[in-house]
Short mmCIF file of C-alpha atoms in Angstrom, two decimals:
data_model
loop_
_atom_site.label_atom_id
_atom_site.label_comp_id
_atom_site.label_asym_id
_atom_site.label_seq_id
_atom_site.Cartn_x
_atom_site.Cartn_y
_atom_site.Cartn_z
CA UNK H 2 1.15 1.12 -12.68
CA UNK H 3 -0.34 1.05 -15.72
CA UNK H 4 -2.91 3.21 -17.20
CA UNK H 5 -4.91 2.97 -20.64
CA UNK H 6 -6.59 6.58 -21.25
CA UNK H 7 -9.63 7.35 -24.12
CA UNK H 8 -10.04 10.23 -25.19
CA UNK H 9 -12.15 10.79 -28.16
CA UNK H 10 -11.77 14.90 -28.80
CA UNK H 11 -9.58 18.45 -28.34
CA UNK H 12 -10.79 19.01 -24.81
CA UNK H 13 -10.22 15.67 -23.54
CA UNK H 14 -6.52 15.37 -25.00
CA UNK H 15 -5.78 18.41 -22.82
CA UNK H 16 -7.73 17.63 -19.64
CA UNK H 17 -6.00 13.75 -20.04
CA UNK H 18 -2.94 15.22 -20.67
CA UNK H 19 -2.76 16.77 -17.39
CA UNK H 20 -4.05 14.44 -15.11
CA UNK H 21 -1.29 12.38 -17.12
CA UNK H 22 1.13 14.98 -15.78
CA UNK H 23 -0.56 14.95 -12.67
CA UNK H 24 -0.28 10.94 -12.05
CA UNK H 25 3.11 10.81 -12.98
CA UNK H 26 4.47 13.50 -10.05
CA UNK H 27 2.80 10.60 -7.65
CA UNK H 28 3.77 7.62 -9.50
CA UNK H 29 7.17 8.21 -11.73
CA UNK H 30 7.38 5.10 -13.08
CA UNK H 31 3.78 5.03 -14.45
CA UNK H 32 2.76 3.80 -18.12
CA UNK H 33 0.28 5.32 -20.22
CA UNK H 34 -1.25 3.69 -23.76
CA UNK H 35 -3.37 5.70 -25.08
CA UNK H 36 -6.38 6.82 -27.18
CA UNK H 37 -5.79 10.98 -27.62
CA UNK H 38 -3.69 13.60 -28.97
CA UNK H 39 -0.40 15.41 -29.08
CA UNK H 40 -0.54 17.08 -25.58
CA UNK H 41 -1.14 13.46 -24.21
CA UNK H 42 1.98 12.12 -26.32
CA UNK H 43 3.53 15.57 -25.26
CA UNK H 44 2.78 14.11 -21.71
CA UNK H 45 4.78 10.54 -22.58
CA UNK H 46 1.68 8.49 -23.77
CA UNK H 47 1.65 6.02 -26.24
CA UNK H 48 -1.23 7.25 -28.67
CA UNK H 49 -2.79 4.07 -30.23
CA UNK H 50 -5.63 6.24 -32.06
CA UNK H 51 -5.16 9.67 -32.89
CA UNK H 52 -8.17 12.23 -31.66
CA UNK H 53 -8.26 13.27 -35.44
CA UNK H 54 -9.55 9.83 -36.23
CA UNK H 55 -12.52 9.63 -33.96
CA UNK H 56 -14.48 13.17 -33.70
CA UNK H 57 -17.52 11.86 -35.09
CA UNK H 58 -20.72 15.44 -34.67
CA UNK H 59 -24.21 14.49 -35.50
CA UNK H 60 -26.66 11.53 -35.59
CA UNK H 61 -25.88 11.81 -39.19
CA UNK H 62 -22.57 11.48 -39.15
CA UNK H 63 -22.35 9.06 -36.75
CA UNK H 64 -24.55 6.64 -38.85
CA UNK H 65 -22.34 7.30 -41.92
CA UNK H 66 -19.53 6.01 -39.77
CA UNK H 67 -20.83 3.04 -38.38
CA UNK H 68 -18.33 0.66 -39.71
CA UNK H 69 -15.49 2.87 -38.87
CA UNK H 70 -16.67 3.13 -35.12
CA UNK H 71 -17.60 -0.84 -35.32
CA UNK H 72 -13.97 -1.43 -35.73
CA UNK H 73 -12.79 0.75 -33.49
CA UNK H 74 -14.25 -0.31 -30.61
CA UNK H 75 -13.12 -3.84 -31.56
CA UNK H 76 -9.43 -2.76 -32.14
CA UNK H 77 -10.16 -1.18 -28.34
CA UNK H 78 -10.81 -4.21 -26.48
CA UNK H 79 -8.09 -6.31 -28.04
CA UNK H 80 -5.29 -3.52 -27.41
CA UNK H 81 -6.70 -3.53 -23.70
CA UNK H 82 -6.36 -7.42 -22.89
CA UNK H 83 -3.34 -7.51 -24.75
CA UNK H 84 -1.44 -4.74 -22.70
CA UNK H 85 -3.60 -5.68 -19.64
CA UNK H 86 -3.40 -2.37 -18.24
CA UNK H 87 -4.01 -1.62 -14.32
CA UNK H 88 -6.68 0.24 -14.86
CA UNK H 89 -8.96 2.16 -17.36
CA UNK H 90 -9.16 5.71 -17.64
CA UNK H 91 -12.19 6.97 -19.15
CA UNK H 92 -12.29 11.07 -20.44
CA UNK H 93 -15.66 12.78 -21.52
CA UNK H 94 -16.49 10.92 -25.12
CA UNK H 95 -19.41 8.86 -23.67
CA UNK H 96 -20.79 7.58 -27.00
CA UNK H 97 -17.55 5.18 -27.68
CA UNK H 98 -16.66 5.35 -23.63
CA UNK H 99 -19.50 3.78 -22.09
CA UNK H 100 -19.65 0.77 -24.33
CA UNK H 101 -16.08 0.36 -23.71
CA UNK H 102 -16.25 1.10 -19.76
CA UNK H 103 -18.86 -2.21 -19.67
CA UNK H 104 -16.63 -4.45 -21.43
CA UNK H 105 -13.60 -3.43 -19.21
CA UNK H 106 -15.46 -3.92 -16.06
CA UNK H 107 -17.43 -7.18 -16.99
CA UNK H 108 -13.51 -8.08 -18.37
CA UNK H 109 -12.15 -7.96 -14.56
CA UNK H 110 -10.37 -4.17 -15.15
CA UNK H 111 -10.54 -1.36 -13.17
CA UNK H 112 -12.73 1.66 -14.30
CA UNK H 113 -12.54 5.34 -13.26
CA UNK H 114 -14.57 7.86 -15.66
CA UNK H 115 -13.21 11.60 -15.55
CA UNK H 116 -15.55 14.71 -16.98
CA UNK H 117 -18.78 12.70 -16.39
CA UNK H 118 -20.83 12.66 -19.92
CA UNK H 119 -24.14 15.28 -19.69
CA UNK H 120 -26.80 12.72 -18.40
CA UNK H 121 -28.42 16.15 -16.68
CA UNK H 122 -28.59 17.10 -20.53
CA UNK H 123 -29.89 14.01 -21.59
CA UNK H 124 -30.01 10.39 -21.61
CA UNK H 125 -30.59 10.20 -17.44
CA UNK H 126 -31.12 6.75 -17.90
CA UNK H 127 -27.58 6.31 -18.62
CA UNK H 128 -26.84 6.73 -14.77
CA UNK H 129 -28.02 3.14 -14.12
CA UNK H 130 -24.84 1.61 -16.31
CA UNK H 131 -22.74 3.91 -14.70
CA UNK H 132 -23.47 3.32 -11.30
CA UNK H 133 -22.86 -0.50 -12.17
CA UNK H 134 -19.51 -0.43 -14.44
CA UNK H 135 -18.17 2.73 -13.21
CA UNK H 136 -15.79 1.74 -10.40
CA UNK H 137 -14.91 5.95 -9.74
CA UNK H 138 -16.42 8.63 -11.12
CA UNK H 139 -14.87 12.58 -11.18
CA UNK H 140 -17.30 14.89 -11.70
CA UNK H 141 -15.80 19.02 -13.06
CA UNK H 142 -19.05 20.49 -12.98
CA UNK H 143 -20.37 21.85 -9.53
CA UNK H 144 -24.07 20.83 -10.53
CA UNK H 145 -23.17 17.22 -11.66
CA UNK H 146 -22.48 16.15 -7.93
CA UNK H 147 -25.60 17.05 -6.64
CA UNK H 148 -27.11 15.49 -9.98
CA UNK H 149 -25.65 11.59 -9.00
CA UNK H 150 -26.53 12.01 -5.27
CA UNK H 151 -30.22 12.19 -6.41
CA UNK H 152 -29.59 8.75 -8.12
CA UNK H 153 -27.95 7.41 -4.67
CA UNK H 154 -24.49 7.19 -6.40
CA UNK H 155 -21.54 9.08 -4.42
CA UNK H 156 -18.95 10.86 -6.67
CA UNK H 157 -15.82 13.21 -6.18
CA UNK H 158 -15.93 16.84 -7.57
CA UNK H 159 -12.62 17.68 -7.96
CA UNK H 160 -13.55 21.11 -9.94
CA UNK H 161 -12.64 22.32 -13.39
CA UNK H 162 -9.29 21.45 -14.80
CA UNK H 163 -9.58 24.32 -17.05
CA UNK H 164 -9.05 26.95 -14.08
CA UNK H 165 -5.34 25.74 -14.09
CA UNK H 166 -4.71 25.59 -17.51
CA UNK H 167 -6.21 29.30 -18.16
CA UNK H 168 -3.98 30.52 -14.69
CA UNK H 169 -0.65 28.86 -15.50
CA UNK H 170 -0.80 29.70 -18.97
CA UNK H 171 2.00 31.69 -20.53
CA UNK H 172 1.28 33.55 -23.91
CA UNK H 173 3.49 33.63 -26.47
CA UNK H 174 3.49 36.21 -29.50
CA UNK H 175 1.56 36.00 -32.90
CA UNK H 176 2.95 36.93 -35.93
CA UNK H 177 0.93 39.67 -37.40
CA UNK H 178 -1.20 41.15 -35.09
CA UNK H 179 -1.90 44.80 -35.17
CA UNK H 180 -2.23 46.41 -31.75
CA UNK H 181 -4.11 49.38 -33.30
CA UNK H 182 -6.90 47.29 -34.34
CA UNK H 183 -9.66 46.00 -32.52
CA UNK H 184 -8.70 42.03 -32.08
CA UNK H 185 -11.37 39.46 -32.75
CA UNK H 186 -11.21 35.99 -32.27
CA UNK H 187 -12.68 33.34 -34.05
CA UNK H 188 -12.88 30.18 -32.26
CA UNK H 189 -14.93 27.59 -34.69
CA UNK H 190 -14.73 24.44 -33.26
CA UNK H 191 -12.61 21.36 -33.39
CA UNK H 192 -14.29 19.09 -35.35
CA UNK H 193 -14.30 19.22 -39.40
CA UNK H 194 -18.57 19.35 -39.57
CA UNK H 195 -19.03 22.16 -37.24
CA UNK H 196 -15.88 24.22 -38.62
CA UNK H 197 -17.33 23.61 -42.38
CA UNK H 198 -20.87 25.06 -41.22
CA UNK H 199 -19.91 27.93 -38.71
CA UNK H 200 -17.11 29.39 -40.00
CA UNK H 201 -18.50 30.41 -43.55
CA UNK H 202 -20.81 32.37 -41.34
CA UNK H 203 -17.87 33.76 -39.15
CA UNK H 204 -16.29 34.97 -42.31
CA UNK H 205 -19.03 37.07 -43.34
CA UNK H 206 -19.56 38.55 -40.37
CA UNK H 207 -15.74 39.33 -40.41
CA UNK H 208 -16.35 40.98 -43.49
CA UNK H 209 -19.14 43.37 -42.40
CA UNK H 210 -16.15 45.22 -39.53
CA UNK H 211 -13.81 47.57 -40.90
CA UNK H 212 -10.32 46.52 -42.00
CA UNK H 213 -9.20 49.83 -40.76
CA UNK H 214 -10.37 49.07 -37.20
CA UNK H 215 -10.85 45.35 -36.60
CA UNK H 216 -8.66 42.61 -37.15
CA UNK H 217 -10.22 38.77 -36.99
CA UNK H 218 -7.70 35.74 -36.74
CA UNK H 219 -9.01 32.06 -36.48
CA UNK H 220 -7.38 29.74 -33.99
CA UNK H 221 -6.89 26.68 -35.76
CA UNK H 222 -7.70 23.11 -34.40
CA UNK H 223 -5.00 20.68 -33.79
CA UNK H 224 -6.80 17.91 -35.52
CA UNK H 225 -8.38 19.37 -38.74
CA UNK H 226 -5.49 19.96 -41.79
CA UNK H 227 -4.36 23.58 -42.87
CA UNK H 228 -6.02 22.41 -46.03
CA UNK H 229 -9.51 22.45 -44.70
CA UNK H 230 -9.16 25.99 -43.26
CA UNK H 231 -7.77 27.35 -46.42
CA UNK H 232 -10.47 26.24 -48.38
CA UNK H 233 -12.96 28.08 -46.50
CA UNK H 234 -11.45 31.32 -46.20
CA UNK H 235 -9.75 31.13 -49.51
CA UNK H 236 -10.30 35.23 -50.71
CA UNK H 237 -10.61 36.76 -47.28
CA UNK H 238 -7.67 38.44 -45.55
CA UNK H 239 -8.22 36.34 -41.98
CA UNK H 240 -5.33 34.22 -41.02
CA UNK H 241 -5.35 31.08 -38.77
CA UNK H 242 -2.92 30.24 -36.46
CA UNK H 243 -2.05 26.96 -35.02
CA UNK H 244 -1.27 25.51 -31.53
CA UNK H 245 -1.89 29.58 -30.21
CA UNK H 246 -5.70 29.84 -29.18
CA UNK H 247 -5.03 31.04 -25.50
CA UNK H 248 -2.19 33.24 -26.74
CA UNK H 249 -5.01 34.52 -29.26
CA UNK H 250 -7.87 34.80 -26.33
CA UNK H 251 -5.40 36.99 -23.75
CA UNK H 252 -4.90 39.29 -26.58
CA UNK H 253 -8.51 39.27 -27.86
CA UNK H 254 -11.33 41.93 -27.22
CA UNK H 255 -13.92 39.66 -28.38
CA UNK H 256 -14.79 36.37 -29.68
CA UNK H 257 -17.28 34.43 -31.79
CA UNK H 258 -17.11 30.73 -30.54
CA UNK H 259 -18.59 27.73 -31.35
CA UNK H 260 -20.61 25.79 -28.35
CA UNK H 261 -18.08 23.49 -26.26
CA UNK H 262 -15.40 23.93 -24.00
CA UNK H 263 -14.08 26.85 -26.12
CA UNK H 264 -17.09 28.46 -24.59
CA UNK H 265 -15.90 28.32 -21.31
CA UNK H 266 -12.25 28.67 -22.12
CA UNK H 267 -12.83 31.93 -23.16
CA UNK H 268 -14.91 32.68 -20.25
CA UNK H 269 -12.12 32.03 -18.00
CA UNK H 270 -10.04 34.40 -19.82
CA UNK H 271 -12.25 36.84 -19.13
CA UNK H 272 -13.13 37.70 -23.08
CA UNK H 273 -16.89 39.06 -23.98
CA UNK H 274 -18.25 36.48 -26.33
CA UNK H 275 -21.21 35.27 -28.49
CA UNK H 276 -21.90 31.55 -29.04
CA UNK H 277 -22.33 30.31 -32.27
CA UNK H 278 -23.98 26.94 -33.00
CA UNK H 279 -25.41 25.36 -36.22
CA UNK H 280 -25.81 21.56 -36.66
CA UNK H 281 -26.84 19.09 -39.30
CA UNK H 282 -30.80 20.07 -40.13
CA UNK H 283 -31.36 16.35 -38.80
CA UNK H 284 -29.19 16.21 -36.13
CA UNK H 285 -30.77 19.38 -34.96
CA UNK H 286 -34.17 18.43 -35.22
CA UNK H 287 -33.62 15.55 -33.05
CA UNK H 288 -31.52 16.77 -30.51
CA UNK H 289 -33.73 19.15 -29.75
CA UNK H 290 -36.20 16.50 -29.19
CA UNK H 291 -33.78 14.75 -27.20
CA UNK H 292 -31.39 16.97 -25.01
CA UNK H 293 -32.96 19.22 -22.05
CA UNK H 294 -31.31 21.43 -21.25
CA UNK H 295 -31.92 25.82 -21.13
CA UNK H 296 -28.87 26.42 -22.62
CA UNK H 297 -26.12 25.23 -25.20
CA UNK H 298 -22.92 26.87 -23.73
CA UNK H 299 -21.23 26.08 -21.03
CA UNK H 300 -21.03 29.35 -19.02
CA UNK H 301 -24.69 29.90 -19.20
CA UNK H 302 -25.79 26.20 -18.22
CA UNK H 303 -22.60 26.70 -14.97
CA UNK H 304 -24.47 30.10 -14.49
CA UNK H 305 -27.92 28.90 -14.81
CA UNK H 306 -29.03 32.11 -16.66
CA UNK H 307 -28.38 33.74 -20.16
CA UNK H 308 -24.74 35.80 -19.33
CA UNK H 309 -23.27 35.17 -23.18
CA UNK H 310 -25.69 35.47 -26.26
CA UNK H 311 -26.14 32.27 -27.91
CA UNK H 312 -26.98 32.27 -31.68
CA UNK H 313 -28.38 28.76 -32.73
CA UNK H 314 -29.22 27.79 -36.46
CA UNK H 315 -31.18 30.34 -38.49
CA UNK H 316 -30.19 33.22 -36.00
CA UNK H 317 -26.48 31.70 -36.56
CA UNK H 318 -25.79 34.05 -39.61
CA UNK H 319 -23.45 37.24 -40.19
CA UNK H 320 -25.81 40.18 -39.38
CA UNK H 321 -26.92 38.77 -35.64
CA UNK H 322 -22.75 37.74 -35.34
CA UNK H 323 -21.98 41.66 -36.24
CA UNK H 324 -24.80 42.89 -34.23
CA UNK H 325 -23.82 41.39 -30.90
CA UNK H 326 -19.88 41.66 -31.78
CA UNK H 327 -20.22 45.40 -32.40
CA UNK H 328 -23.05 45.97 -28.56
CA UNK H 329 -20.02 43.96 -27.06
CA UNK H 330 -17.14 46.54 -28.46
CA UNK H 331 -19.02 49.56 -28.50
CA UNK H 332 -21.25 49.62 -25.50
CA UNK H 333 -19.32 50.15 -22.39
CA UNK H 334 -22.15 49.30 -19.86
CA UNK H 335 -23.27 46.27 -21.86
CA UNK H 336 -19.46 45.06 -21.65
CA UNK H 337 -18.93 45.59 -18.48
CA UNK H 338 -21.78 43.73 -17.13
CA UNK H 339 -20.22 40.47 -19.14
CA UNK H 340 -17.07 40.77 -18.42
CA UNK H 341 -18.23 40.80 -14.59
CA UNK H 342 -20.59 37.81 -15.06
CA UNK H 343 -17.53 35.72 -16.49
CA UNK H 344 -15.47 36.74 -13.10
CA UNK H 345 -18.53 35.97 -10.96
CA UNK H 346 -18.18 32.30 -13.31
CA UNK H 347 -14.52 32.23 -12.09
CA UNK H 348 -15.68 32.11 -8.28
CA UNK H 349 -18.26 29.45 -8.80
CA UNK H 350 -15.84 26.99 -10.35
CA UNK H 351 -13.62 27.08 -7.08
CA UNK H 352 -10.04 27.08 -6.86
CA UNK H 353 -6.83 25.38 -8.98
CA UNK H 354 -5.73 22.18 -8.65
CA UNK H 355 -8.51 19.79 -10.31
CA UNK H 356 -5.90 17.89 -12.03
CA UNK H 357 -3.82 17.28 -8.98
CA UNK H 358 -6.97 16.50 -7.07
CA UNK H 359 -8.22 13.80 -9.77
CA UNK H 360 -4.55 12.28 -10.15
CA UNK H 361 -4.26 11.73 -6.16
CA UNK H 362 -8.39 9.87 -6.31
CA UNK H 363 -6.87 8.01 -9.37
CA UNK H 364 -3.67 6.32 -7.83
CA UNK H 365 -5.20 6.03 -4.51
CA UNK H 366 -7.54 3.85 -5.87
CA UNK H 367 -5.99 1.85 -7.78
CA UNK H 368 -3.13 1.01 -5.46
CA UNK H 369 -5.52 0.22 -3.11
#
């Protein structure tokens, strides 16, 4: 069979990537075009559009990129009815995905969205065009089932491919760490807005620890250029390292992360964090208007209470960063009580095997 995958971002190249993996064990002779990153070509895909290309943050910068996003989505539907693919394989992205899904279903192809976007967050209305070009829908999130049964639409949780990625993973070593020192990592994001906002902020923080007794070390982000990184911390003495976050996170005692999956990546390996989020003045002003929902991270929305410190805008700034760093380092009790919160997260995401599960929906369907 053949399947055409989008993915727009970091987190979708790797959750695509192994339901790639996953479809191929069941179907060895299985094509894959593709719209992603290098763990997806990693995986055998064709990648059409690098993810580098399309992460896009922010009313703001969306607008700006109009034309670029215009064309994109044209290039899109002419790659798709010229390789006339099997099916359609939609990951997370819903902004480009959605429009796209339509087409392909009012076009005669099969559709199957996996990592439903966050209608519970906002947009509800949304559920009404998924429900009628959506031919499958896998859901990660335990919450997001009951969510699309409310709007009589029937789903399959499969759970959250993350638990397998975090479990199977095996760390390798990083140059230049200093097991006598305290090991913080900074986690900034994966798009090229957020990283140029947060981690200035990060880096001040950094520089309010001892060198004596803390080390920091940024992972870097597969799609933003060394170049970008080194112009930010140009005059600090805080490395980055590439293509090594979880090797950085099983090592770490602590982390400052920006909101997104790295939020709940870190969770899962059972680090102490604080969530860091500051967006476009605009951008913030109307999502806040928009999206409803309690909580920016991941673990606390899963959790549906306040288990990691989130630090949004104004209160996104060095001395708050330092502040909650140095409660989650020094103070025993306080640590404790996370780290058992992030197992108790563990439990409620269920068991391994999300990939596997959504690859076996996937070809079942569309060899029916």
């Amino acid at each position: 069979m053949k399947y055409y995958v989008i993915a727009g971002e970091a987190s979708g190249d790797l959750h695509a990537s192994n339901l790639i993996k996953e479809i191929k064990k069941l179907d060895a002779n299985a094509q894959f075009r593709a719209w992603g990153g290098d763990l997806m070509a990693a995986q055998g895909a064709t990648i059409v559009k690098h993810i580098r290309e399309l992460a896009f943050m922010g009313f703001k910068e969306v607008i700006a990129n109009l034309p670029t996003i215009f064309k994109n989505i044209r290039f899109c539907k002419e790659d798709i009815l010229q390789w006339k693919p099997d099916a359609v394989i939609f990951v997370d992205y819903p902004g480009f995905n959605l429009r796209i899904c339509q087409w392909a279903k009012e076009n005669g192809f099969k559709t199957i969205y996996y990592i439903s976007p966050q209608l519970w967050a906002w947009k509800e209305n949304r559920v009404e065009k998924i429900k009628k070009y959506v031919d499958e829908m896998l859901v990660i999130l335990p919450f997001e089932e009951e969510f699309y049964l409310k709007h009589n639409y029937k789903v399959d949780y499969v759970g959250h491919p993350l638990l397998d990625v975090v479990e199977d993973y095996q760390p390798s070593d990083i140059e230049g760490v200093d097991e006598s020192k305290t090991l913080i990592a900074l986690l900034p994001g994966s798009r090229k807005q957020e990283i140029s906002r947060v981690l200035p902020e990060m880096i001040k923080a950094a520089e309010l620890f001892s060198t004596d007794k803390y080390q920091f070390i940024i992972a870097g982000a597969p799609s933003i250029h060394k170049e970008d990184y080194e112009t930010i911390i140009a005059g600090s003495n805080i490395k980055v390292v590439y293509g090594k976050t979880y090797s950085l996170l099983k090592q770490a005692d602590a982390a400052l992360v920006t909101s997104g999956t790295a939020t709940l990546e870190t969770a899962l390996f059972g680090v102490p964090e604080v969530v860091c989020y500051k967006g476009g003045g605009t951008s913030y002003w109307l999502a806040k208007r928009l999206i409803k929902v309690k909580y920016i991270s991941l673990v606390n929305l899963i959790m549906d209470r306040p288990i990691v410190k989130e630090l949004i805008q104004s209160e996104c700034n060095p001395a708050n960063m330092a502040a909650e760093l140095k409660k989650l380092i020094e103070n025993k009790d306080y640590r404790a009580e996370m780290i058992g919160h992030l197992n108790e997260l563990k439990t409620k995401l269920g068991g391994k095997g999300a990939s596997g599960r959504a690859a076996k929906i996937v070809v079942n369907f569309v060899n029916a």
